[in-house]
């Protein structure tokens, strides 16, 4: 029987098969334009990632970190040239998050587009190909799905939807690293989910995208954004101040406690920055393509920064087993730690550096290294020897000299006598 004469009654099973494969075919294509006509709902973001995971099964891995107050899944993806589902030793992870304030949704659309763009251009664009070959991109488009649901399109300066469903500002809900107030916070489900997830992953560089202004905390980003860097000033109509070169020191702009950025930097050892991407918190979607085009070069330049500085593994010199160690760049206030597998990363500008490595039961290691514009990224694999420092003398490294700190009055008195004898000898 010809197909055109196959009615529903006569060819029931045939049409069932046609409809089945039609649905499978439709699921293999994106449901909506990743950016442009409208904002995606929370479930649509997850659906979009699911579709991309089917199209690029070897480059994209979808995951969930937990649930919101109203039981919505907080979805994320990992993107890399291969094995995106796992961390690979010495392959740095870069993390982009957005929508921690539910009424600032521009970032979630930009990140959805970034993931799509990276996958579509892998193997075509040299920079994208390098980044996916050498790094792993982690993206969580919304940290506050409940807040987004009650936000209002076109509300540029309001607060409706800013908090989670329990009324907590999630960007004030992380551990208070400065201890200036009571640290007994009531951590929210979204906060607990993120902390439990990120503590298992060595994130080297991270960015949290906000809205309501137009400013970044890093020249590497703002210099690649024409609006941020134009005329050395960046401003939005209702801003009380302008930002020279499109950047600001966050603490000087306004200080907060319990922020995601401070938590990532001080407790997770990640170089963490905040981006205010749009003047309006929840602008009409027609402007999203413009924002994307303005920010794409900066996003890629920022991503590239994860391939600067140092990385390496600390090992036992005798057994080659990895060591958990504490590291410090001389002249810097905050140190950092290796992972349980001995891995470490640190983003640094070109210059001369001294790295001090300490671990219990091992002699400290000191490594001098140089970074240049031509060689901005080096691998330092450090071997440590079992042993202790001298009982009475500890070596203290400063940014100028190597000094001696005495831990008992006997050793100090002995050294004074020796120095006196040497001075007397030279004077004669």
Short mmCIF file of C-alpha atoms in Angstrom, two decimals, residues 238-412:
data_model
loop_
_atom_site.label_atom_id
_atom_site.label_comp_id
_atom_site.label_asym_id
_atom_site.label_seq_id
_atom_site.Cartn_x
_atom_site.Cartn_y
_atom_site.Cartn_z
CA UNK A 238 22.11 55.49 37.89
CA UNK A 239 25.64 54.69 39.10
CA UNK A 240 26.82 57.08 41.77
CA UNK A 241 30.39 56.69 40.54
CA UNK A 242 32.33 55.73 37.46
CA UNK A 243 34.93 52.98 37.30
CA UNK A 244 38.28 53.90 35.81
CA UNK A 245 39.35 51.34 33.18
CA UNK A 246 36.17 49.39 33.94
CA UNK A 247 37.55 47.85 37.15
CA UNK A 248 37.29 48.40 40.88
CA UNK A 249 38.56 47.04 44.16
CA UNK A 250 35.51 45.26 45.51
CA UNK A 251 36.18 46.19 49.14
CA UNK A 252 36.56 49.85 48.22
CA UNK A 253 33.32 49.81 46.22
CA UNK A 254 31.32 48.27 49.06
CA UNK A 255 32.35 45.64 51.59
CA UNK A 256 30.34 42.53 52.40
CA UNK A 257 30.80 39.47 54.57
CA UNK A 258 30.04 35.91 53.59
CA UNK A 259 30.45 36.36 49.84
CA UNK A 260 31.00 33.54 47.38
CA UNK A 261 34.10 35.29 46.05
CA UNK A 262 35.81 35.49 49.46
CA UNK A 263 34.92 31.88 50.20
CA UNK A 264 36.42 30.67 46.91
CA UNK A 265 39.63 32.65 47.39
CA UNK A 266 40.38 32.11 51.06
CA UNK A 267 38.96 28.64 51.67
CA UNK A 268 39.16 26.95 48.29
CA UNK A 269 42.38 28.56 47.02
CA UNK A 270 40.77 29.80 43.81
CA UNK A 271 41.50 33.13 42.16
CA UNK A 272 37.90 34.34 42.40
CA UNK A 273 36.49 37.43 40.71
CA UNK A 274 33.11 39.10 40.32
CA UNK A 275 31.71 40.55 37.10
CA UNK A 276 28.87 43.07 36.95
CA UNK A 277 27.80 42.50 33.35
CA UNK A 278 24.80 44.75 32.68
CA UNK A 279 23.50 48.09 33.90
CA UNK A 280 19.97 46.71 34.25
CA UNK A 281 19.54 43.70 36.51
CA UNK A 282 16.81 42.05 34.42
CA UNK A 283 16.81 43.76 30.99
CA UNK A 284 14.60 42.91 28.06
CA UNK A 285 16.01 39.90 26.18
CA UNK A 286 16.58 41.88 22.97
CA UNK A 287 19.78 43.28 24.50
CA UNK A 288 21.26 39.87 25.31
CA UNK A 289 22.91 39.42 21.91
CA UNK A 290 24.61 42.79 22.26
CA UNK A 291 25.84 41.89 25.74
CA UNK A 292 27.10 38.55 24.43
CA UNK A 293 29.00 40.14 21.54
CA UNK A 294 30.54 42.72 23.87
CA UNK A 295 31.66 40.15 26.41
CA UNK A 296 32.76 37.18 24.29
CA UNK A 297 36.37 38.41 23.77
CA UNK A 298 36.65 39.17 27.49
CA UNK A 299 35.24 35.81 28.54
CA UNK A 300 37.77 34.00 26.37
CA UNK A 301 40.61 36.21 27.59
CA UNK A 302 39.60 35.53 31.19
CA UNK A 303 39.38 31.80 30.50
CA UNK A 304 42.89 31.91 29.04
CA UNK A 305 44.26 33.31 32.32
CA UNK A 306 43.91 29.85 33.89
CA UNK A 307 46.92 28.90 31.76
CA UNK A 308 49.24 31.39 33.48
CA UNK A 309 51.35 31.08 36.62
CA UNK A 310 52.43 27.73 38.03
CA UNK A 311 51.15 24.22 38.51
CA UNK A 312 52.75 21.04 39.77
CA UNK A 313 52.76 18.12 42.16
CA UNK A 314 54.54 17.82 45.51
CA UNK A 315 55.99 14.35 46.06
CA UNK A 316 58.06 12.38 48.54
CA UNK A 317 61.60 12.35 47.12
CA UNK A 318 62.13 8.75 48.22
CA UNK A 319 58.84 7.07 47.32
CA UNK A 320 57.39 9.52 44.76
CA UNK A 321 54.12 9.41 46.70
CA UNK A 322 52.12 12.66 46.60
CA UNK A 323 52.24 14.89 49.68
CA UNK A 324 49.64 17.24 51.10
CA UNK A 325 51.58 20.45 51.63
CA UNK A 326 51.17 24.15 52.33
CA UNK A 327 52.68 26.61 49.86
CA UNK A 328 53.39 30.31 50.02
CA UNK A 329 54.70 32.86 47.56
CA UNK A 330 57.20 35.06 49.39
CA UNK A 331 55.77 38.55 49.81
CA UNK A 332 52.14 37.39 49.62
CA UNK A 333 49.93 37.32 52.70
CA UNK A 334 47.75 34.32 51.87
CA UNK A 335 49.19 30.87 51.28
CA UNK A 336 47.55 27.95 49.53
CA UNK A 337 47.44 24.18 49.79
CA UNK A 338 47.85 21.19 47.58
CA UNK A 339 45.05 18.73 46.97
CA UNK A 340 45.15 15.30 48.58
CA UNK A 341 46.97 14.18 45.45
CA UNK A 342 49.70 16.77 45.91
CA UNK A 343 48.47 19.04 43.10
CA UNK A 344 48.81 22.81 43.28
CA UNK A 345 48.06 25.77 41.03
CA UNK A 346 48.62 29.51 41.33
CA UNK A 347 47.87 32.25 38.81
CA UNK A 348 50.72 34.76 38.70
CA UNK A 349 51.87 37.66 36.53
CA UNK A 350 55.31 37.67 34.87
CA UNK A 351 58.08 38.22 37.42
CA UNK A 352 60.61 36.58 39.72
CA UNK A 353 59.21 34.50 42.57
CA UNK A 354 60.24 32.35 45.50
CA UNK A 355 57.96 29.50 46.54
CA UNK A 356 58.15 27.93 50.01
CA UNK A 357 56.69 24.46 50.50
CA UNK A 358 56.02 23.01 53.97
CA UNK A 359 54.66 19.64 55.03
CA UNK A 360 54.68 17.79 58.38
CA UNK A 361 57.67 15.44 58.80
CA UNK A 362 59.43 16.89 55.74
CA UNK A 363 62.16 19.47 55.33
CA UNK A 364 60.86 22.71 53.77
CA UNK A 365 61.55 23.17 50.07
CA UNK A 366 62.35 26.50 48.47
CA UNK A 367 61.94 26.99 44.73
CA UNK A 368 62.91 30.11 42.79
CA UNK A 369 61.31 30.58 39.39
CA UNK A 370 60.72 33.20 36.73
CA UNK A 371 57.66 33.89 34.59
CA UNK A 372 57.91 35.99 31.43
CA UNK A 373 55.56 37.27 28.75
CA UNK A 374 56.97 34.58 26.47
CA UNK A 375 56.77 31.82 29.10
CA UNK A 376 53.85 32.76 31.38
CA UNK A 377 53.10 29.22 32.57
CA UNK A 378 55.49 26.70 34.11
CA UNK A 379 55.17 23.31 35.75
CA UNK A 380 57.04 22.85 39.03
CA UNK A 381 57.24 19.29 40.30
CA UNK A 382 58.65 19.45 43.82
CA UNK A 383 60.38 16.65 45.73
CA UNK A 384 60.52 16.84 49.53
CA UNK A 385 62.88 14.96 51.83
CA UNK A 386 61.95 13.50 55.18
CA UNK A 387 63.47 15.40 58.08
CA UNK A 388 63.06 18.27 60.51
CA UNK A 389 64.46 21.77 60.75
CA UNK A 390 67.15 22.48 63.33
CA UNK A 391 65.68 22.52 66.82
CA UNK A 392 66.75 26.04 67.72
CA UNK A 393 66.79 27.80 64.37
CA UNK A 394 64.05 28.22 61.80
CA UNK A 395 64.61 29.70 58.36
CA UNK A 396 62.33 32.61 57.63
CA UNK A 397 62.07 33.88 54.05
CA UNK A 398 61.05 37.45 53.39
CA UNK A 399 60.62 39.26 50.11
CA UNK A 400 64.04 40.88 50.58
CA UNK A 401 66.37 38.54 52.46
CA UNK A 402 66.79 35.18 54.12
CA UNK A 403 66.85 35.68 57.89
CA UNK A 404 67.23 33.55 61.01
CA UNK A 405 64.61 33.39 63.74
CA UNK A 406 65.78 31.98 67.07
CA UNK A 407 63.48 29.78 69.10
CA UNK A 408 65.50 29.77 72.34
CA UNK A 409 67.62 32.30 74.26
CA UNK A 410 70.58 29.87 74.29
CA UNK A 411 70.91 29.75 70.52
CA UNK A 412 70.54 33.53 70.31
#
